[in-house]
Structure formats: structure tokens, C-alpha cells
Amino acid sequence: MSKVLIFAEFSHGQLKKGALELLSAARSAGLHATAVLLGTGAKTTAQQLGAWGVSEALVGDNAGFDQYNPEIFATTVAQAIKDSGADVVLASSTMMARDLFPRVAAKLDTAVVGDCTELSLKGDVTARRPLFSGKCTAGVSFTTSGPKIILMRANQLPVGDAGTASAVALKELPAPTTGGLGTLVKAVVKGTSEKLDLTEANIIVAGGRGLKEAANFKLLNDLADVCGATVGASRAVVDAGWVPHTIQVGQTGKTVAPSLYIAVGISGAIQHLAGMSGSKVIVAINKDANAPIFQKATYGIVGDLFEVVPALTQEFKAIL
Ligand SMILES: Cc1cc2nc3c(=O)[nH]c(=O)nc-3n(C[C@H](O)[C@H](O)[C@H](O)COP(=O)(O)OP(=O)(O)OC[C@H]3O[C@@H](n4cnc5c(N)ncnc54)[C@H](O)[C@@H]3O)c2cc1C
């Protein structure tokens, strides 16, 4: 039976939804799971794991882990995997994990598969991931004798109910040392947004060139505020300098899979679809009935966004 190690990301003392998805997957497969938590608050956050069937966690409760440093994290996580004896390692396919785990895999001389949308932990461990901007998917199995590292896209696996809280034994990881590092993060300037990051958001309202100019993103911000959404964008408007690249969705932006994706004035180019076609429900608002986005949309509204979006905002205000 596989022994699973889960790289559990957390924020403000709460396990992230992606971590809960992985914990639920291991629990429902009846596997013994251990978790790794890095950063200030790791010890107290780790106690939440008991309700998800985890009885032991490896924690680096140290401010030296608060900023991601590839060298420090790769050394620490590779050692934690070795110490745990895990043969399967699960992490959310976040920007950080996609940078970190290939380094970890190289240190352990093993294999990593990222951006997966399906996972099977029963019997042989297998995963499935999109290829060629989502035009097809590939089933992946492992031939490595080392730990199998799988990075799952967020919002792909169901989160079960938390069970009864129980104690979690903590094993402390060595504090990070900065001596001999090639790079050192001096400061991180956080964005001002209070909203969830796109990759974690349950609802996304994304805008494209149909908005005509940067100021019109206010329409999307108003809609997003009412329904608790995060605002995203197509590359066309990022390239135009209307919005920052941090909110770009697509092949060269972020990959998202929210419960609801509202595409406003976005044509639906293949490179955009590559980043959002895993969304559960897609609503497209476009004045061109032949726009490719409608082929992916669950619901399509053919109309002028300058009329449709304010009307939607008013309706949401009335019912929420
Ligand atoms: C290598 C590569 C990587 C790329 N990566 C990405 C990526 O990561 N993400 C990405 O998004 N793109 C990416 N692109 C760009 C992509 O090909 C498209 O150019 C881009 O997605 C188009 O953005 P858009 O839909 O906002 O603009 P457009 O294609 O110009 O579409 C605007 C839409 O708005 C509609 N519209 C106009 N006015 C209104 C109105 N009043 N009401 C309603 N609808 C209206 C139009 O009918 C049209 O469908 C990439 C391209 C390349 C070559």
C-alpha cells in the first residue's frame, strides 16, 4: 500500500483548499498520509490535519520558510520525503510547486508530473494531464523506483467533510540556512488585492478586448464584488497594459478551474481556453454569436457586454 506525503500549503493559519483536496483523496483511498508544512504557523496549522486522517506531520515552523526560496525549499522537502519513506508525494500544482518539485525530483532522482486533472491512488498510482493547450489529455503512470511526485490542479478533486479532530504528532524540520545560497529573497511586495488568487478562486469574472479600454474593467470589478469573484483577463488586455500579467488566464498565464467562469468580451482563442476550460460552469458574454468561446460555454449570452454586465450585477445584488 502506498505511503503518501502531502505538501500542504496554508495561509493565515488555514490549510488551502488544494491541500484539503489532496488530503481527502488520500483519505478516501484509505492510504496512510503524512504532511509537510513550511512557514510561520506550521505547528498550529498542522493540528487541523487530524480531522483529515493525518496523524503525523513534518513542520518547518520558521520565518525562514515564509518566503519561497527554491534552494532552501528543495533541500528541505527532498529530505522530508526521504525521512518519511513516502512512495507517493502529492502537492497542488501552484506556481511555487511547479518551480519546486522538478528540483526536488532531480535531487531524489525520481519523476514528477505536473498540472494533473485526474488522480487515482488505488492500486497503481496514475494521473491524467492535459497536453497541447488542452487539445488532448495523457494518462500517466510511473516507471521510477523513487517516489512518484504528482502535482494536481486545484479544484479538480472533491473535498470531503472534516472528521473528528485528533492529535497530530509533529516532527520538526531543520531550520533553513542561507549560507552558500546562489539567491536570496530580500523582500516580497504583496499585491493590494484582498481577493483570492485566481488559482484558488471559486468564481472568476474575466475580461477581454471587448471591454474596449482599461477603465471599463470597473464593470467587472463591480460584478466580482457582488458575487465574491476574482477578476481575470485575456492576454490581449494584459499586453495592452490595461491589467497586470498576474491576472492573465491561459497558456502563458494562470491555469484555473473555478466552479464558475464568466468570460466577458473574450473571443475564446485556444491559448485562452487552455487556461480555463477545466472550469465547471462557463458563462460567455459576447456580441458575436460565432465567437469560439461559445463552443466551450455552458451558458452563452449573445449581447453587448456594456448592457449585460451591469444588468447581471444588479440581478446579483438583488438576490445575494
Ligand atoms: C504563444 C501564445 C500564447 C498566448 N497565451 C495566451 C494566454 O495565456 N491567454 C490569453 O488569453 N491569450 C493568449 N494568447 C493570445 C490569444 O491568441 C488571443 O489573441 C487572445 O486570447 C485574445 O484576447 P481577447 O479574447 O480578449 O481578444 P479578441 O480576440 O480581440 O476578442 C474580443 C472579443 O470581444 C468581443 N466583443 C467586442 N465588443 C464587445 C461588446 N461590446 N460586448 C460583448 N463582446 C464584445 C468580440 O466579439 C471578440 O470576440 C497567446 C497567443 C500566443 C501566440
Tab-separated table of C-alpha atoms and ligand atoms in Angstrom:
chain	number	residue	atom	x	y	z
A	1	MET	CA	0.000	0.000	0.000
A	2	SER	CA	1.352	3.439	-0.919
A	3	LYS	CA	2.648	5.749	1.771
A	4	VAL	CA	1.690	9.287	0.843
A	5	LEU	CA	3.367	12.584	1.693
A	6	ILE	CA	1.259	15.700	1.106
A	7	PHE	CA	2.893	19.093	0.672
A	8	ALA	CA	0.186	21.087	2.440
A	9	GLU	CA	0.166	24.785	1.622
A	10	PHE	CA	-1.562	27.075	4.114
A	11	SER	CA	-2.301	30.730	4.518
A	12	HIS	CA	-3.174	32.719	7.662
A	13	GLY	CA	-3.303	29.515	9.704
A	14	GLN	CA	-5.724	27.714	7.389
A	15	LEU	CA	-4.968	24.822	5.077
A	16	LYS	CA	-5.549	25.861	1.478
A	17	LYS	CA	-8.387	24.228	-0.438
A	18	GLY	CA	-5.890	22.479	-2.720
A	19	ALA	CA	-4.339	20.810	0.330
A	20	LEU	CA	-7.780	19.696	1.549
A	21	GLU	CA	-8.447	18.157	-1.867
A	22	LEU	CA	-5.250	16.086	-1.629
A	23	LEU	CA	-5.945	15.085	1.985
A	24	SER	CA	-9.457	13.992	1.001
A	25	ALA	CA	-8.097	11.954	-1.924
A	26	ALA	CA	-5.589	10.109	0.280
A	27	ARG	CA	-8.198	9.527	2.981
A	28	SER	CA	-10.821	8.172	0.604
A	29	ALA	CA	-8.228	5.821	-0.916
A	30	GLY	CA	-7.583	4.546	2.629
A	31	LEU	CA	-3.888	5.469	2.474
A	32	HIS	CA	-1.590	6.454	5.298
A	33	ALA	CA	-0.643	10.091	4.722
A	34	THR	CA	1.924	12.381	6.296
A	35	ALA	CA	2.088	16.101	5.586
A	36	VAL	CA	4.814	18.724	5.225
A	37	LEU	CA	4.056	22.312	6.257
A	38	LEU	CA	6.560	25.134	5.904
A	39	GLY	CA	6.371	28.648	7.329
A	40	THR	CA	5.330	30.565	10.414
A	41	GLY	CA	2.280	28.938	11.988
A	42	ALA	CA	3.046	25.479	10.593
A	43	LYS	CA	2.775	23.828	14.014
A	44	THR	CA	-0.676	25.126	14.885
A	45	THR	CA	-1.980	24.685	11.334
A	46	ALA	CA	-0.734	21.079	11.329
A	47	GLN	CA	-3.139	20.279	14.169
A	48	GLN	CA	-6.007	20.680	11.693
A	49	LEU	CA	-4.676	17.634	9.836
A	50	GLY	CA	-6.004	15.241	12.457
A	51	ALA	CA	-9.525	15.816	11.182
A	52	TRP	CA	-8.353	14.660	7.750
A	53	GLY	CA	-6.885	11.366	8.881
A	54	VAL	CA	-3.273	12.517	9.210
A	55	SER	CA	-1.557	11.575	12.453
A	56	GLU	CA	1.955	12.840	11.735
A	57	ALA	CA	3.342	15.996	10.161
A	58	LEU	CA	6.787	17.314	9.326
A	59	VAL	CA	6.847	21.007	10.148
A	60	GLY	CA	9.232	23.840	9.465
A	61	ASP	CA	7.657	26.499	11.697
A	62	ASN	CA	10.267	29.094	10.908
A	63	ALA	CA	10.088	32.567	9.367
A	64	GLY	CA	12.920	31.459	7.070
A	65	PHE	CA	10.301	29.445	5.179
A	66	ASP	CA	7.829	32.329	4.808
A	67	GLN	CA	9.334	33.424	1.501
A	68	TYR	CA	9.790	30.785	-1.153
A	69	ASN	CA	13.431	30.158	-1.898
A	70	PRO	CA	13.983	27.371	-4.452
A	71	GLU	CA	17.252	26.157	-2.962
A	72	ILE	CA	16.104	26.104	0.660
A	73	PHE	CA	12.737	24.550	-0.130
A	74	ALA	CA	14.130	21.907	-2.483
A	75	THR	CA	16.711	20.779	0.075
A	76	THR	CA	14.178	20.705	2.919
A	77	VAL	CA	11.385	18.994	1.017
A	78	ALA	CA	13.667	16.392	-0.590
A	79	GLN	CA	14.995	15.489	2.861
A	80	ALA	CA	11.473	15.339	4.303
A	81	ILE	CA	10.406	12.952	1.542
A	82	LYS	CA	13.408	10.735	2.244
A	83	ASP	CA	12.783	10.776	6.006
A	84	SER	CA	9.095	9.983	5.615
A	85	GLY	CA	9.750	6.979	3.391
A	86	ALA	CA	6.859	8.099	1.173
A	87	ASP	CA	6.478	6.472	-2.201
A	88	VAL	CA	3.865	8.969	-3.396
A	89	VAL	CA	4.152	12.745	-2.996
A	90	LEU	CA	1.163	14.991	-3.671
A	91	ALA	CA	1.095	18.767	-3.986
A	92	SER	CA	-1.164	21.340	-5.569
A	93	SER	CA	0.094	22.484	-8.941
A	94	THR	CA	0.659	26.053	-7.762
A	95	MET	CA	3.262	28.379	-9.288
A	96	MET	CA	5.536	27.600	-6.361
A	97	ALA	CA	5.080	23.832	-6.582
A	98	ARG	CA	5.734	23.842	-10.304
A	99	ASP	CA	9.050	25.534	-9.641
A	100	LEU	CA	9.906	23.497	-6.576
A	101	PHE	CA	9.114	19.888	-7.372
A	102	PRO	CA	11.209	19.417	-10.522
A	103	ARG	CA	14.152	20.474	-8.328
A	104	VAL	CA	13.071	18.015	-5.629
A	105	ALA	CA	12.673	15.265	-8.229
A	106	ALA	CA	16.176	15.956	-9.544
A	107	LYS	CA	17.603	15.708	-6.022
A	108	LEU	CA	15.829	12.396	-5.458
A	109	ASP	CA	16.491	11.108	-8.974
A	110	THR	CA	12.803	10.470	-9.459
A	111	ALA	CA	9.896	11.610	-11.646
A	112	VAL	CA	7.386	14.428	-11.333
A	113	VAL	CA	4.200	15.017	-13.293
A	114	GLY	CA	2.567	18.438	-13.050
A	115	ASP	CA	-0.740	20.102	-13.844
A	116	CYS	CA	-2.775	16.905	-13.405
A	117	THR	CA	-6.542	16.939	-13.569
A	118	GLU	CA	-7.240	13.337	-12.546
A	119	LEU	CA	-5.655	11.133	-9.917
A	120	SER	CA	-6.013	7.502	-8.965
A	121	LEU	CA	-4.351	6.309	-5.768
A	122	LYS	CA	-5.941	2.895	-5.721
A	123	GLY	CA	-3.622	0.135	-6.910
A	124	ASP	CA	-1.058	1.542	-9.333
A	125	VAL	CA	-0.804	5.297	-8.874
A	126	THR	CA	-1.823	7.057	-12.084
A	127	ALA	CA	-2.727	10.572	-13.155
A	128	ARG	CA	-4.060	12.382	-16.192
A	129	ARG	CA	-2.957	15.741	-17.507
A	130	PRO	CA	-3.889	17.980	-20.451
A	131	LEU	CA	-1.464	18.333	-23.355
A	132	PHE	CA	-1.168	20.747	-26.277
A	133	SER	CA	-3.187	23.550	-24.670
A	134	GLY	CA	-5.890	21.113	-23.628
A	135	LYS	CA	-6.465	19.610	-27.082
A	136	CYS	CA	-5.946	16.145	-25.607
A	137	THR	CA	-5.083	14.513	-22.307
A	138	ALA	CA	-2.442	11.944	-21.403
A	139	GLY	CA	-2.747	9.177	-18.861
A	140	VAL	CA	0.465	8.940	-16.834
A	141	SER	CA	1.877	6.009	-14.924
A	142	PHE	CA	5.301	5.820	-13.333
A	143	THR	CA	8.297	3.637	-14.063
A	144	THR	CA	10.548	5.274	-11.464
A	145	SER	CA	11.649	3.307	-8.426
A	146	GLY	CA	11.775	6.580	-6.444
A	147	PRO	CA	8.806	8.455	-5.008
A	148	LYS	CA	6.128	9.340	-7.542
A	149	ILE	CA	5.522	13.091	-7.402
A	150	ILE	CA	2.150	14.333	-8.648
A	151	LEU	CA	1.058	17.970	-8.793
A	152	MET	CA	-2.719	18.368	-9.007
A	153	ARG	CA	-4.523	21.377	-10.438
A	154	ALA	CA	-6.711	22.998	-7.782
A	155	ASN	CA	-10.486	22.458	-7.848
A	156	GLN	CA	-10.224	19.063	-9.564
A	157	LEU	CA	-10.775	16.750	-6.598
A	158	PRO	CA	-13.713	16.768	-4.194
A	159	VAL	CA	-13.187	17.916	-0.619
A	160	GLY	CA	-14.886	15.597	1.860
A	161	ASP	CA	-16.154	16.587	5.284
A	162	ALA	CA	-13.621	17.033	8.059
A	163	GLY	CA	-13.749	14.186	10.562
A	164	THR	CA	-13.324	14.311	14.307
A	165	ALA	CA	-10.269	16.268	15.389
A	166	SER	CA	-7.425	14.130	16.674
A	167	ALA	CA	-3.863	14.768	17.787
A	168	VAL	CA	-1.112	15.112	15.222
A	169	ALA	CA	2.467	14.157	16.119
A	170	LEU	CA	4.882	16.805	14.922
A	171	LYS	CA	8.417	16.275	13.741
A	172	GLU	CA	10.382	19.480	13.351
A	173	LEU	CA	12.398	20.035	10.208
A	174	PRO	CA	15.816	21.695	10.451
A	175	ALA	CA	15.761	25.490	10.269
A	176	PRO	CA	16.799	26.833	6.873
A	177	THR	CA	20.319	28.097	6.461
A	178	THR	CA	21.156	30.817	3.985
A	179	GLY	CA	24.888	30.154	3.769
A	180	GLY	CA	26.085	29.150	0.313
A	181	LEU	CA	22.864	30.080	-1.448
A	182	GLY	CA	23.016	31.333	-5.007
A	183	THR	CA	19.989	33.570	-4.499
A	184	LEU	CA	18.288	35.128	-1.502
A	185	VAL	CA	14.867	36.791	-1.492
A	186	LYS	CA	15.238	40.105	0.302
A	187	ALA	CA	11.652	41.329	0.191
A	188	VAL	CA	8.335	40.420	-1.357
A	189	VAL	CA	5.974	43.195	-2.327
A	190	LYS	CA	2.465	41.856	-1.915
A	191	GLY	CA	-0.355	42.945	-4.190
A	192	THR	CA	-3.065	45.074	-2.662
A	193	SER	CA	-5.948	42.794	-3.650
A	194	GLU	CA	-7.962	41.288	-0.834
A	195	LYS	CA	-9.435	38.786	-3.276
A	196	LEU	CA	-8.443	35.129	-3.518
A	197	ASP	CA	-5.715	34.342	-6.008
A	198	LEU	CA	-7.104	33.279	-9.389
A	199	THR	CA	-5.896	29.702	-8.984
A	200	GLU	CA	-7.869	29.324	-5.754
A	201	ALA	CA	-10.958	31.326	-6.653
A	202	ASN	CA	-14.320	29.610	-6.791
A	203	ILE	CA	-15.751	32.262	-9.128
A	204	ILE	CA	-13.814	34.204	-11.766
A	205	VAL	CA	-15.046	37.099	-13.885
A	206	ALA	CA	-12.583	37.544	-16.751
A	207	GLY	CA	-12.445	40.364	-19.257
A	208	GLY	CA	-11.037	40.676	-22.759
A	209	ARG	CA	-10.517	43.185	-25.517
A	210	GLY	CA	-14.280	43.580	-25.869
A	211	LEU	CA	-14.091	45.878	-22.839
A	212	LYS	CA	-12.525	48.488	-25.150
A	213	GLU	CA	-10.368	50.219	-22.517
A	214	ALA	CA	-8.806	49.712	-19.098
A	215	ALA	CA	-11.296	51.924	-17.260
A	216	ASN	CA	-14.124	49.587	-18.243
A	217	PHE	CA	-12.692	46.849	-16.034
A	218	LYS	CA	-14.655	48.689	-13.343
A	219	LEU	CA	-17.737	46.903	-14.719
A	220	LEU	CA	-16.067	43.566	-13.960
A	221	ASN	CA	-14.822	44.695	-10.552
A	222	ASP	CA	-18.379	45.692	-9.628
A	223	LEU	CA	-19.748	42.332	-10.746
A	224	ALA	CA	-16.932	40.475	-8.981
A	225	ASP	CA	-17.531	42.389	-5.730
A	226	VAL	CA	-21.191	41.419	-5.708
A	227	CYS	CA	-20.660	37.716	-6.313
A	228	GLY	CA	-17.376	37.263	-4.416
A	229	ALA	CA	-15.357	36.613	-7.552
A	230	THR	CA	-11.751	37.265	-8.528
A	231	VAL	CA	-11.103	39.197	-11.748
A	232	GLY	CA	-9.073	37.602	-14.549
A	233	ALA	CA	-8.155	38.708	-18.056
A	234	SER	CA	-7.142	37.592	-21.512
A	235	ARG	CA	-3.621	38.160	-22.767
A	236	ALA	CA	-4.781	40.793	-25.256
A	237	VAL	CA	-5.663	43.188	-22.444
A	238	VAL	CA	-2.563	42.319	-20.444
A	239	ASP	CA	-0.409	43.057	-23.496
A	240	ALA	CA	-2.289	46.317	-23.910
A	241	GLY	CA	-1.217	47.265	-20.392
A	242	TRP	CA	-4.792	47.523	-19.058
A	243	VAL	CA	-4.256	44.973	-16.275
A	244	PRO	CA	-1.219	43.217	-14.755
A	245	HIS	CA	0.085	39.894	-16.012
A	246	THR	CA	-0.681	38.371	-12.599
A	247	ILE	CA	-4.351	38.117	-13.620
A	248	GLN	CA	-3.822	36.657	-17.092
A	249	VAL	CA	-5.545	33.355	-17.715
A	250	GLY	CA	-4.286	30.975	-20.365
A	251	GLN	CA	-1.353	29.147	-21.825
A	252	THR	CA	1.116	31.848	-20.859
A	253	GLY	CA	-0.845	32.931	-17.797
A	254	LYS	CA	-2.555	31.071	-14.994
A	255	THR	CA	-4.439	27.801	-15.247
A	256	VAL	CA	-7.720	27.993	-13.387
A	257	ALA	CA	-10.613	25.647	-12.715
A	258	PRO	CA	-13.244	27.547	-10.700
A	259	SER	CA	-16.842	26.439	-10.202
A	260	LEU	CA	-17.966	29.407	-12.311
A	261	TYR	CA	-16.006	31.273	-15.000
A	262	ILE	CA	-17.688	34.289	-16.580
A	263	ALA	CA	-15.861	35.297	-19.788
A	264	VAL	CA	-16.727	38.842	-20.799
A	265	GLY	CA	-15.724	40.157	-24.235
A	266	ILE	CA	-13.268	37.295	-24.717
A	267	SER	CA	-13.213	35.578	-28.110
A	268	GLY	CA	-12.045	32.184	-26.826
A	269	ALA	CA	-8.690	31.720	-28.564
A	270	ILE	CA	-7.156	28.290	-27.996
A	271	GLN	CA	-4.437	29.805	-25.794
A	272	HIS	CA	-7.079	31.331	-23.512
A	273	LEU	CA	-9.148	28.149	-23.411
A	274	ALA	CA	-6.004	26.249	-22.368
A	275	GLY	CA	-6.108	28.047	-19.046
A	276	MET	CA	-9.804	27.889	-18.181
A	277	SER	CA	-11.546	25.046	-19.991
A	278	GLY	CA	-11.420	22.956	-16.806
A	279	SER	CA	-13.923	25.349	-15.188
A	280	LYS	CA	-17.087	23.588	-14.023
A	281	VAL	CA	-19.556	26.117	-15.470
A	282	ILE	CA	-18.540	28.618	-18.143
A	283	VAL	CA	-20.712	31.614	-18.943
A	284	ALA	CA	-19.714	33.602	-22.041
A	285	ILE	CA	-20.898	37.114	-22.819
A	286	ASN	CA	-20.014	38.178	-26.339
A	287	LYS	CA	-21.769	40.170	-29.033
A	288	ASP	CA	-20.532	37.819	-31.763
A	289	ALA	CA	-22.666	34.675	-31.822
A	290	ASN	CA	-19.883	32.885	-33.728
A	291	ALA	CA	-17.157	33.599	-31.154
A	292	PRO	CA	-15.294	30.334	-30.378
A	293	ILE	CA	-15.852	30.819	-26.628
A	294	PHE	CA	-19.475	29.730	-27.145
A	295	GLN	CA	-18.291	26.264	-28.168
A	296	LYS	CA	-16.874	25.802	-24.655
A	297	ALA	CA	-19.555	27.730	-22.778
A	298	THR	CA	-22.161	26.042	-20.609
A	299	TYR	CA	-24.336	29.156	-20.972
A	300	GLY	CA	-23.902	31.808	-23.637
A	301	ILE	CA	-25.258	35.339	-23.678
A	302	VAL	CA	-25.074	36.947	-27.109
A	303	GLY	CA	-25.186	40.645	-26.407
A	304	ASP	CA	-23.381	43.870	-25.686
A	305	LEU	CA	-21.373	43.464	-22.512
A	306	PHE	CA	-21.946	47.123	-21.638
A	307	GLU	CA	-25.642	46.268	-21.203
A	308	VAL	CA	-25.385	42.672	-19.991
A	309	VAL	CA	-22.747	43.082	-17.241
A	310	PRO	CA	-24.431	45.967	-15.352
A	311	ALA	CA	-27.746	44.101	-15.611
A	312	LEU	CA	-26.132	40.951	-14.160
A	313	THR	CA	-24.579	42.990	-11.348
A	314	GLN	CA	-27.995	44.440	-10.485
A	315	GLU	CA	-29.617	40.988	-10.530
A	316	PHE	CA	-26.907	39.506	-8.287
A	317	LYS	CA	-27.274	42.456	-5.913
A	318	ALA	CA	-30.973	41.756	-5.673
A	319	ILE	CA	-30.612	38.069	-4.847
A	320	LEU	CA	-27.349	37.824	-2.879
B	1	LIG	C1	2.174	31.727	-27.811
B	1	LIG	C2	0.891	32.418	-27.443
B	1	LIG	C3	0.469	32.379	-26.130
B	1	LIG	C4	-0.729	33.024	-25.762
B	1	LIG	N1	-1.145	32.940	-24.456
B	1	LIG	C5	-2.345	33.477	-24.132
B	1	LIG	C6	-2.847	33.369	-22.808
B	1	LIG	O1	-2.197	32.839	-21.894
B	1	LIG	N2	-4.068	33.892	-22.539
B	1	LIG	C7	-4.818	34.512	-23.488
B	1	LIG	O2	-5.928	34.971	-23.171
B	1	LIG	N3	-4.366	34.643	-24.745
B	1	LIG	C8	-3.136	34.164	-25.081
B	1	LIG	N4	-2.667	34.345	-26.352
B	1	LIG	C9	-3.393	35.272	-27.230
B	1	LIG	C10	-4.608	34.658	-27.908
B	1	LIG	O3	-4.227	34.032	-29.120
B	1	LIG	C11	-5.636	35.762	-28.250
B	1	LIG	O4	-5.019	36.741	-29.035
B	1	LIG	C12	-6.234	36.454	-27.029
B	1	LIG	O5	-6.708	35.489	-26.111
B	1	LIG	C13	-7.405	37.332	-27.472
B	1	LIG	O6	-7.887	38.056	-26.378
B	1	LIG	P1	-9.377	38.550	-26.361
B	1	LIG	O7	-10.314	37.394	-26.475
B	1	LIG	O8	-9.510	39.438	-25.200
B	1	LIG	O9	-9.445	39.496	-27.638
B	1	LIG	P2	-10.158	39.296	-29.011
B	1	LIG	O10	-9.769	38.020	-29.656
B	1	LIG	O11	-9.948	40.560	-29.774
B	1	LIG	O12	-11.700	39.147	-28.647
B	1	LIG	C14	-12.504	40.207	-28.167
B	1	LIG	C15	-13.921	39.691	-28.140
B	1	LIG	O13	-14.753	40.672	-27.591
B	1	LIG	C16	-15.996	40.664	-28.272
B	1	LIG	N5	-16.612	41.963	-28.083
B	1	LIG	C17	-16.219	43.156	-28.603
B	1	LIG	N6	-17.035	44.149	-28.175
B	1	LIG	C18	-17.980	43.563	-27.388
B	1	LIG	C19	-19.101	44.065	-26.664
B	1	LIG	N7	-19.406	45.356	-26.654
B	1	LIG	N8	-19.851	43.179	-25.980
B	1	LIG	C20	-19.562	41.850	-25.984
B	1	LIG	N9	-18.491	41.327	-26.662
B	1	LIG	C21	-17.709	42.173	-27.345
B	1	LIG	C22	-15.639	40.344	-29.715
B	1	LIG	O14	-16.748	39.795	-30.391
B	1	LIG	C23	-14.473	39.356	-29.529
B	1	LIG	O15	-14.958	38.034	-29.555
B	1	LIG	C24	-1.486	33.728	-26.737
B	1	LIG	C25	-1.050	33.735	-28.057
B	1	LIG	C26	0.125	33.118	-28.404
B	1	LIG	C27	0.560	33.142	-29.836
